[in-house]
PDB file of C-alpha atoms in Angstrom:
ATOM      1  CA  GLY A  55     -12.056   5.255   6.149  1.00 66.00           C
ATOM      2  CA  ALA A  56     -13.199   6.131   2.701  1.00 75.00           C
ATOM      3  CA  VAL A  57     -14.830   2.512   1.053  1.00 86.00           C
ATOM      4  CA  VAL A  58     -15.015   1.896  -2.311  1.00 91.00           C
ATOM      5  CA  SER A  59     -17.213  -1.193  -3.394  1.00 93.00           C
ATOM      6  CA  GLN A  60     -16.991  -2.937  -6.374  1.00 95.00           C
ATOM      7  CA  HIS A  61     -19.026  -5.855  -7.638  1.00 95.00           C
ATOM      8  CA  PRO A  62     -19.199  -8.122  -8.575  1.00 96.00           C
ATOM      9  CA  SER A  63     -15.665  -9.883  -7.257  1.00 93.00           C
ATOM     10  CA  ARG A  64     -15.689 -12.783  -9.863  1.00 95.00           C
ATOM     11  CA  VAL A  65     -17.630 -13.381 -13.401  1.00 96.00           C
ATOM     12  CA  ILE A  66     -17.008 -16.167 -15.554  1.00 96.00           C
ATOM     13  CA  CYS A  67     -19.062 -15.931 -18.697  1.00 94.00           C
ATOM     14  CA  LYS A  68     -19.274 -17.256 -22.225  1.00 95.00           C
ATOM     15  CA  SER A  69     -17.746 -15.442 -25.573  1.00 96.00           C
ATOM     16  CA  GLY A  70     -19.853 -12.811 -26.717  1.00 96.00           C
ATOM     17  CA  THR A  71     -21.870 -11.928 -23.378  1.00 95.00           C
ATOM     18  CA  SER A  72     -21.836  -8.509 -22.109  1.00 97.00           C
ATOM     19  CA  VAL A  73     -20.644  -7.569 -18.644  1.00 97.00           C
ATOM     20  CA  LYS A  74     -21.233  -4.599 -16.195  1.00 97.00           C
ATOM     21  CA  ILE A  75     -19.148  -3.728 -13.503  1.00 97.00           C
ATOM     22  CA  GLU A  76     -20.076  -1.586 -10.418  1.00 97.00           C
ATOM     23  CA  CYS A  77     -18.119   0.581  -8.411  1.00 96.00           C
ATOM     24  CA  ARG A  78     -19.456   2.519  -5.931  1.00 95.00           C
ATOM     25  CA  SER A  79     -18.105   5.130  -3.393  1.00 91.00           C
ATOM     26  CA  LEU A  80     -20.082   4.353   0.186  1.00 91.00           C
ATOM     27  CA  ASP A  81     -18.853   7.038   2.368  1.00 86.00           C
ATOM     28  CA  PHE A  82     -17.696   9.801   0.313  1.00 86.00           C
ATOM     29  CA  GLN A  83     -18.700  11.438  -3.017  1.00 86.00           C
ATOM     30  CA  ALA A  84     -16.642  11.489  -6.184  1.00 86.00           C
ATOM     31  CA  THR A  85     -16.824  13.379  -9.332  1.00 83.00           C
ATOM     32  CA  THR A  86     -13.945  11.362 -10.718  1.00 87.00           C
ATOM     33  CA  MET A  87     -13.594   7.551 -10.776  1.00 91.00           C
ATOM     34  CA  PHE A  88     -10.974   5.660 -12.470  1.00 92.00           C
ATOM     35  CA  TRP A  89     -10.792   2.256 -14.446  1.00 95.00           C
ATOM     36  CA  TYR A  90      -7.698   0.061 -14.528  1.00 94.00           C
ATOM     37  CA  ARG A  91      -6.667  -3.481 -15.843  1.00 95.00           C
ATOM     38  CA  GLN A  92      -3.899  -5.530 -14.878  1.00 91.00           C
ATOM     39  CA  PHE A  93      -2.451  -8.294 -16.031  1.00 83.00           C
ATOM     40  CA  PRO A  94      -1.158 -11.354 -13.963  1.00 79.00           C
ATOM     41  CA  LYS A  95       2.362  -9.806 -11.959  1.00 73.00           C
ATOM     42  CA  LYS A  96       1.563  -6.389 -13.778  1.00 79.00           C
ATOM     43  CA  SER A  97       0.855  -3.256 -13.357  1.00 85.00           C
ATOM     44  CA  LEU A  98      -2.135  -1.343 -13.056  1.00 88.00           C
ATOM     45  CA  MET A  99      -2.906  -0.124 -16.850  1.00 91.00           C
ATOM     46  CA  LEU A 100      -5.418   2.692 -16.741  1.00 91.00           C
ATOM     47  CA  MET A 101      -8.283   2.318 -19.358  1.00 95.00           C
ATOM     48  CA  ALA A 102     -10.309   5.551 -18.805  1.00 94.00           C
ATOM     49  CA  THR A 103     -11.455   8.532 -16.229  1.00 92.00           C
ATOM     50  CA  SER A 104     -15.214   8.354 -15.326  1.00 90.00           C
ATOM     51  CA  ASN A 105     -16.525  11.870 -15.093  1.00 85.00           C
ATOM     52  CA  GLU A 106     -19.837  12.239 -13.146  1.00 85.00           C
ATOM     53  CA  GLY A 107     -22.351  14.109 -15.784  1.00 84.00           C
ATOM     54  CA  SER A 108     -20.247  13.877 -18.710  1.00 85.00           C
ATOM     55  CA  LYS A 109     -18.241  11.498 -21.434  1.00 89.00           C
ATOM     56  CA  ALA A 110     -15.448   9.544 -19.867  1.00 92.00           C
ATOM     57  CA  THR A 111     -12.179   9.697 -20.951  1.00 92.00           C
ATOM     58  CA  TYR A 112     -10.472   7.029 -22.275  1.00 95.00           C
ATOM     59  CA  GLU A 113      -6.363   6.383 -22.532  1.00 93.00           C
ATOM     60  CA  GLN A 114      -4.748   5.879 -25.934  1.00 93.00           C
ATOM     61  CA  GLY A 115      -5.462   2.361 -27.638  1.00 93.00           C
ATOM     62  CA  VAL A 116      -8.791   1.620 -25.351  1.00 95.00           C
ATOM     63  CA  GLU A 117     -11.779   0.769 -27.298  1.00 94.00           C
ATOM     64  CA  LYS A 118     -14.343   3.351 -26.041  1.00 93.00           C
ATOM     65  CA  ASP A 119     -17.389   1.027 -28.014  1.00 95.00           C
ATOM     66  CA  LYS A 120     -15.953  -1.717 -26.369  1.00 96.00           C
ATOM     67  CA  PHE A 121     -15.617  -0.661 -22.962  1.00 97.00           C
ATOM     68  CA  LEU A 122     -19.071   1.548 -21.904  1.00 96.00           C
ATOM     69  CA  ILE A 123     -18.208   3.663 -18.953  1.00 94.00           C
ATOM     70  CA  ASN A 124     -21.409   5.358 -17.366  1.00 91.00           C
ATOM     71  CA  HIS A 125     -21.098   7.944 -14.238  1.00 90.00           C
ATOM     72  CA  ALA A 126     -24.656   8.483 -13.381  1.00 83.00           C
ATOM     73  CA  SER A 127     -24.507   9.677  -9.777  1.00 89.00           C
ATOM     74  CA  LEU A 128     -21.514  11.093  -7.689  1.00 88.00           C
ATOM     75  CA  THR A 129     -21.229   7.388  -5.711  1.00 91.00           C
ATOM     76  CA  LEU A 130     -21.529   5.175  -8.935  1.00 94.00           C
ATOM     77  CA  SER A 131     -19.491   4.367 -12.073  1.00 94.00           C
ATOM     78  CA  THR A 132     -20.081   1.487 -14.075  1.00 95.00           C
ATOM     79  CA  LEU A 133     -18.039  -0.093 -16.788  1.00 97.00           C
ATOM     80  CA  THR A 134     -19.450  -2.243 -19.429  1.00 97.00           C
ATOM     81  CA  VAL A 135     -17.666  -4.602 -21.465  1.00 97.00           C
ATOM     82  CA  THR A 136     -19.634  -5.398 -24.509  1.00 96.00           C
ATOM     83  CA  SER A 137     -19.696  -9.007 -26.411  1.00 96.00           C
ATOM     84  CA  ALA A 138     -16.936  -9.783 -24.181  1.00 95.00           C
ATOM     85  CA  HIS A 139     -13.574 -12.487 -25.675  1.00 95.00           C
ATOM     86  CA  PRO A 140     -11.267 -14.292 -24.137  1.00 95.00           C
ATOM     87  CA  GLU A 141      -9.094 -11.539 -24.924  1.00 94.00           C
ATOM     88  CA  ASP A 142     -10.896  -9.677 -22.491  1.00 95.00           C
ATOM     89  CA  SER A 143     -10.463 -11.459 -19.621  1.00 95.00           C
ATOM     90  CA  SER A 144      -8.386  -9.871 -16.442  1.00 94.00           C
ATOM     91  CA  PHE A 145      -8.643  -8.363 -13.603  1.00 93.00           C
ATOM     92  CA  TYR A 146     -10.277  -4.896 -13.632  1.00 95.00           C
ATOM     93  CA  ILE A 147     -10.225  -2.490 -10.789  1.00 94.00           C
ATOM     94  CA  CYS A 148     -11.610   1.346  -9.699  1.00 94.00           C
ATOM     95  CA  SER A 149     -10.909   3.525  -7.848  1.00 92.00           C
ATOM     96  CA  ALA A 150     -12.221   6.904  -6.617  1.00 90.00           C
ATOM     97  CA  ARG A 151     -11.086  10.143  -4.830  1.00 82.00           C
ATOM     98  CA  ASP A 152     -13.189  12.063  -2.737  1.00 77.00           C
ATOM     99  CA  LEU A 153     -14.558  15.149  -3.524  1.00 70.00           C
ATOM    100  CA  MET A 154     -14.097  16.953  -0.395  1.00 71.00           C
ATOM    101  CA  VAL A 155     -10.310  16.214  -0.410  1.00 71.00           C
ATOM    102  CA  LEU A 156      -7.721  18.603  -1.492  1.00 61.00           C
ATOM    103  CA  ARG A 157      -5.721  16.862  -4.743  1.00 61.00           C
ATOM    104  CA  SER A 158      -3.435  15.833  -2.631  1.00 61.00           C
ATOM    105  CA  GLY A 159      -5.710  13.140  -1.395  1.00 69.00           C
ATOM    106  CA  ALA A 160      -4.871   9.444  -2.272  1.00 75.00           C
ATOM    107  CA  GLN A 161      -7.038   6.943  -4.232  1.00 82.00           C
ATOM    108  CA  HIS A 162      -9.519   4.921  -2.762  1.00 87.00           C
ATOM    109  CA  PHE A 163      -9.576   1.214  -4.808  1.00 90.00           C
ATOM    110  CA  GLY A 164     -12.154  -1.049  -4.838  1.00 91.00           C
ATOM    111  CA  ASP A 165     -11.307  -5.097  -4.342  1.00 90.00           C
ATOM    112  CA  GLY A 166     -11.076  -5.695  -8.011  1.00 92.00           C
ATOM    113  CA  THR A 167     -13.357  -7.827 -10.338  1.00 94.00           C
ATOM    114  CA  ARG A 168     -11.588 -11.309 -11.929  1.00 93.00           C
ATOM    115  CA  LEU A 169     -13.598 -11.668 -15.555  1.00 95.00           C
ATOM    116  CA  SER A 170     -12.946 -14.743 -17.048  1.00 95.00           C
ATOM    117  CA  ILE A 171     -14.228 -15.393 -20.453  1.00 95.00           C
ATOM    118  CA  LEU A 172     -14.665 -18.554 -21.710  1.00 94.00           C
TER     119      LEU A 172
ATOM    120  CA  ALA B  25       6.421  12.839 -19.496  1.00 74.00           C
ATOM    121  CA  GLN B  26       5.338  11.233 -15.752  1.00 80.00           C
ATOM    122  CA  SER B  27       6.724   7.911 -15.013  1.00 88.00           C
ATOM    123  CA  VAL B  28       7.848   5.798 -11.776  1.00 93.00           C
ATOM    124  CA  ALA B  29      10.337   3.287 -12.130  1.00 95.00           C
ATOM    125  CA  GLN B  30      10.843   0.336  -9.648  1.00 96.00           C
ATOM    126  CA  PRO B  31      14.241  -1.379 -10.091  1.00 95.00           C
ATOM    127  CA  GLU B  32      13.602  -4.470  -8.523  1.00 95.00           C
ATOM    128  CA  ASP B  33      10.720  -6.971  -9.373  1.00 94.00           C
ATOM    129  CA  GLN B  34      11.239  -9.258  -6.345  1.00 96.00           C
ATOM    130  CA  VAL B  35      12.429  -8.501  -3.018  1.00 97.00           C
ATOM    131  CA  ASN B  36      13.176 -11.404  -0.363  1.00 97.00           C
ATOM    132  CA  VAL B  37      14.040 -10.362   3.289  1.00 98.00           C
ATOM    133  CA  ALA B  38      14.230 -12.628   6.253  1.00 98.00           C
ATOM    134  CA  GLU B  39      11.670 -12.190   8.831  1.00 98.00           C
ATOM    135  CA  GLY B  40      12.453  -9.051  11.299  1.00 97.00           C
ATOM    136  CA  ASN B  41      14.984  -7.671   8.870  1.00 98.00           C
ATOM    137  CA  PRO B  42      14.698  -4.323   7.741  1.00 98.00           C
ATOM    138  CA  LEU B  43      13.160  -4.256   4.214  1.00 97.00           C
ATOM    139  CA  THR B  44      13.528  -1.462   1.461  1.00 98.00           C
ATOM    140  CA  VAL B  45      11.338  -1.656  -1.544  1.00 98.00           C
ATOM    141  CA  LYS B  46      13.056   1.117  -4.327  1.00 98.00           C
ATOM    142  CA  CYS B  47      11.070   3.566  -6.282  1.00 98.00           C
ATOM    143  CA  THR B  48      12.490   6.728  -8.543  1.00 97.00           C
ATOM    144  CA  TYR B  49      10.156   9.009 -10.292  1.00 94.00           C
ATOM    145  CA  SER B  50      10.099  11.525 -13.244  1.00 91.00           C
ATOM    146  CA  VAL B  51       7.642  14.254 -12.802  1.00 85.00           C
ATOM    147  CA  SER B  52       7.534  18.090 -13.903  1.00 81.00           C
ATOM    148  CA  GLY B  53       6.765  20.046 -10.709  1.00 81.00           C
ATOM    149  CA  ASN B  54       6.258  18.901  -7.499  1.00 81.00           C
ATOM    150  CA  PRO B  55       5.288  15.477  -6.820  1.00 85.00           C
ATOM    151  CA  TYR B  56       2.641  13.750  -5.271  1.00 89.00           C
ATOM    152  CA  LEU B  57       4.064  10.394  -4.156  1.00 93.00           C
ATOM    153  CA  PHE B  58       2.019   7.438  -3.234  1.00 93.00           C
ATOM    154  CA  TRP B  59       2.899   4.071  -1.791  1.00 96.00           C
ATOM    155  CA  TYR B  60      -0.023   0.761  -2.088  1.00 94.00           C
ATOM    156  CA  VAL B  61       0.091  -2.674  -1.383  1.00 95.00           C
ATOM    157  CA  GLN B  62      -2.172  -5.330  -3.053  1.00 92.00           C
ATOM    158  CA  TYR B  63      -2.869  -8.640  -1.639  1.00 90.00           C
ATOM    159  CA  PRO B  64      -3.380 -11.436  -4.449  1.00 84.00           C
ATOM    160  CA  ASN B  65      -7.110 -11.034  -5.825  1.00 79.00           C
ATOM    161  CA  ARG B  66      -7.495  -7.822  -4.579  1.00 83.00           C
ATOM    162  CA  GLY B  67      -7.321  -4.314  -4.835  1.00 82.00           C
ATOM    163  CA  LEU B  68      -4.570  -1.937  -3.874  1.00 87.00           C
ATOM    164  CA  GLN B  69      -4.458  -0.280  -0.226  1.00 90.00           C
ATOM    165  CA  PHE B  70      -3.284   2.949   0.307  1.00 89.00           C
ATOM    166  CA  LEU B  71       0.288   2.806   2.620  1.00 94.00           C
ATOM    167  CA  LEU B  72       1.360   6.657   2.518  1.00 93.00           C
ATOM    168  CA  LYS B  73       2.054   9.684   0.598  1.00 91.00           C
ATOM    169  CA  TYR B  74       4.179  12.440   0.613  1.00 92.00           C
ATOM    170  CA  ILE B  75       2.738  15.932  -0.468  1.00 86.00           C
ATOM    171  CA  THR B  76       5.383  18.196   1.446  1.00 83.00           C
ATOM    172  CA  GLY B  77       7.168  18.506   4.314  1.00 85.00           C
ATOM    173  CA  ASP B  78       8.545  16.370   6.288  1.00 89.00           C
ATOM    174  CA  ASN B  79      11.220  13.978   4.027  1.00 92.00           C
ATOM    175  CA  LEU B  80      10.391  10.520   6.082  1.00 95.00           C
ATOM    176  CA  VAL B  81       6.701   9.767   5.986  1.00 95.00           C
ATOM    177  CA  LYS B  82       5.276   7.541   8.631  1.00 95.00           C
ATOM    178  CA  GLY B  83       1.963   5.382   6.785  1.00 94.00           C
ATOM    179  CA  SER B  84       0.049   1.959   7.684  1.00 91.00           C
ATOM    180  CA  TYR B  85       1.137  -1.311   9.052  1.00 93.00           C
ATOM    181  CA  GLY B  86       4.584   0.577  10.107  1.00 95.00           C
ATOM    182  CA  PHE B  87       5.812   1.403   7.128  1.00 97.00           C
ATOM    183  CA  GLU B  88       7.705   4.908   6.090  1.00 97.00           C
ATOM    184  CA  ALA B  89       8.950   6.121   2.952  1.00 97.00           C
ATOM    185  CA  GLU B  90      11.975   8.689   2.459  1.00 96.00           C
ATOM    186  CA  PHE B  91      11.361  11.365   0.004  1.00 95.00           C
ATOM    187  CA  ASN B  92      14.753  12.490  -1.642  1.00 95.00           C
ATOM    188  CA  LYS B  93      14.427  15.425  -4.330  1.00 92.00           C
ATOM    189  CA  SER B  94      18.003  15.676  -5.341  1.00 93.00           C
ATOM    190  CA  GLN B  95      18.210  12.080  -6.236  1.00 95.00           C
ATOM    191  CA  THR B  96      14.148  11.593  -7.352  1.00 94.00           C
ATOM    192  CA  SER B  97      13.591   8.671  -5.484  1.00 96.00           C
ATOM    193  CA  PHE B  98      10.915   7.699  -2.850  1.00 97.00           C
ATOM    194  CA  HIS B  99      12.306   4.292  -1.373  1.00 98.00           C
ATOM    195  CA  LEU B 100       9.550   2.327   1.150  1.00 98.00           C
ATOM    196  CA  LYS B 101      10.723   0.779   4.257  1.00 98.00           C
ATOM    197  CA  LYS B 102      10.342  -0.873   7.128  1.00 98.00           C
ATOM    198  CA  PRO B 103      12.413  -1.653  10.136  1.00 97.00           C
ATOM    199  CA  SER B 104      11.316  -5.349  10.771  1.00 97.00           C
ATOM    200  CA  ALA B 105       9.695  -7.077   8.428  1.00 97.00           C
ATOM    201  CA  LEU B 106       6.578  -9.488   8.952  1.00 97.00           C
ATOM    202  CA  VAL B 107       5.643 -12.597   6.823  1.00 96.00           C
ATOM    203  CA  SER B 108       2.437 -10.797   6.565  1.00 95.00           C
ATOM    204  CA  ASP B 109       3.818  -8.312   4.983  1.00 96.00           C
ATOM    205  CA  SER B 110       4.752 -10.235   1.743  1.00 96.00           C
ATOM    206  CA  ALA B 111       2.815  -8.680  -1.493  1.00 96.00           C
ATOM    207  CA  LEU B 112       3.060  -6.569  -4.600  1.00 95.00           C
ATOM    208  CA  TYR B 113       3.859  -3.135  -3.341  1.00 96.00           C
ATOM    209  CA  PHE B 114       3.328  -0.354  -5.909  1.00 95.00           C
ATOM    210  CA  CYS B 115       4.739   3.005  -6.072  1.00 96.00           C
ATOM    211  CA  ALA B 116       2.874   5.716  -7.903  1.00 93.00           C
ATOM    212  CA  VAL B 117       3.043   9.367  -9.057  1.00 91.00           C
ATOM    213  CA  ARG B 118       0.300  11.844  -9.664  1.00 85.00           C
ATOM    214  CA  ASP B 119       0.612  14.027 -12.944  1.00 75.00           C
ATOM    215  CA  VAL B 120      -0.071  17.466 -13.454  1.00 70.00           C
ATOM    216  CA  SER B 121      -3.463  16.107 -15.171  1.00 70.00           C
ATOM    217  CA  ASP B 122      -4.540  14.115 -11.880  1.00 72.00           C
ATOM    218  CA  LYS B 123      -3.795  10.866 -13.456  1.00 78.00           C
ATOM    219  CA  VAL B 124      -2.049   8.330 -11.030  1.00 84.00           C
ATOM    220  CA  ILE B 125       0.951   6.494 -12.880  1.00 87.00           C
ATOM    221  CA  PHE B 126       2.152   3.518 -11.330  1.00 91.00           C
ATOM    222  CA  GLY B 127       5.233   1.649 -11.073  1.00 93.00           C
ATOM    223  CA  PRO B 128       5.714  -1.703 -12.491  1.00 92.00           C
ATOM    224  CA  GLY B 129       5.246  -2.915  -9.154  1.00 94.00           C
ATOM    225  CA  THR B 130       7.665  -5.195  -6.748  1.00 96.00           C
ATOM    226  CA  SER B 131       6.629  -8.434  -5.437  1.00 96.00           C
ATOM    227  CA  LEU B 132       8.198  -8.413  -1.786  1.00 97.00           C
ATOM    228  CA  SER B 133       8.688 -12.122  -0.652  1.00 97.00           C
ATOM    229  CA  VAL B 134       9.257 -11.993   3.688  1.00 97.00           C
ATOM    230  CA  ILE B 135      10.862 -15.488   4.750  1.00 97.00           C
ATOM    231  CA  PRO B 136      10.155 -16.941   7.977  1.00 95.00           C
TER     232      PRO B 136
END
């Protein structure tokens, strides 16, 4: 089945550091990938939609200069949390939908990245 | 606006008993509905989806869901719960802009 690989799975770093998270579709191509943020025991909050070859679309209230998204190929999207602070600590999850599957196809999720800012 | 509700934060069921996790939705047009499961510190795993056709949808790990248009519901069910089914369950709907909107989640605990 379709696999989405997300790396790293866990990051612990100091305040002020920038952190890059990668999301790769391993056996399918995706023009669109999605980035979510999840707080403990809460639902997923869509942060942005990553579009291959163009600018990402950010949800209301999400700072685009804080959360930089790059979707340089049909199999890779990256999220960079710039100058991270403790309030950015969270579980970040990416997902992708197979380009060749109709709109009715399910999204495939990475295993998430646990970001902890000290 | 599209929305998904899961009225129960927590569902407890004894092992071997049937389980139901409830979901209601609000969407314009024909709904694309999904159920996902999340284990601790992991991403989401797809269980099943309803697009069109039979109202009873069968999915992974013995789960099924019943689409009820008049009640705008899409409840997840399993005839006999396993301890390993204990996890967080999310109902989701895809809206007209292709975004997936998730419900708040229901924590399922299966008691041995």
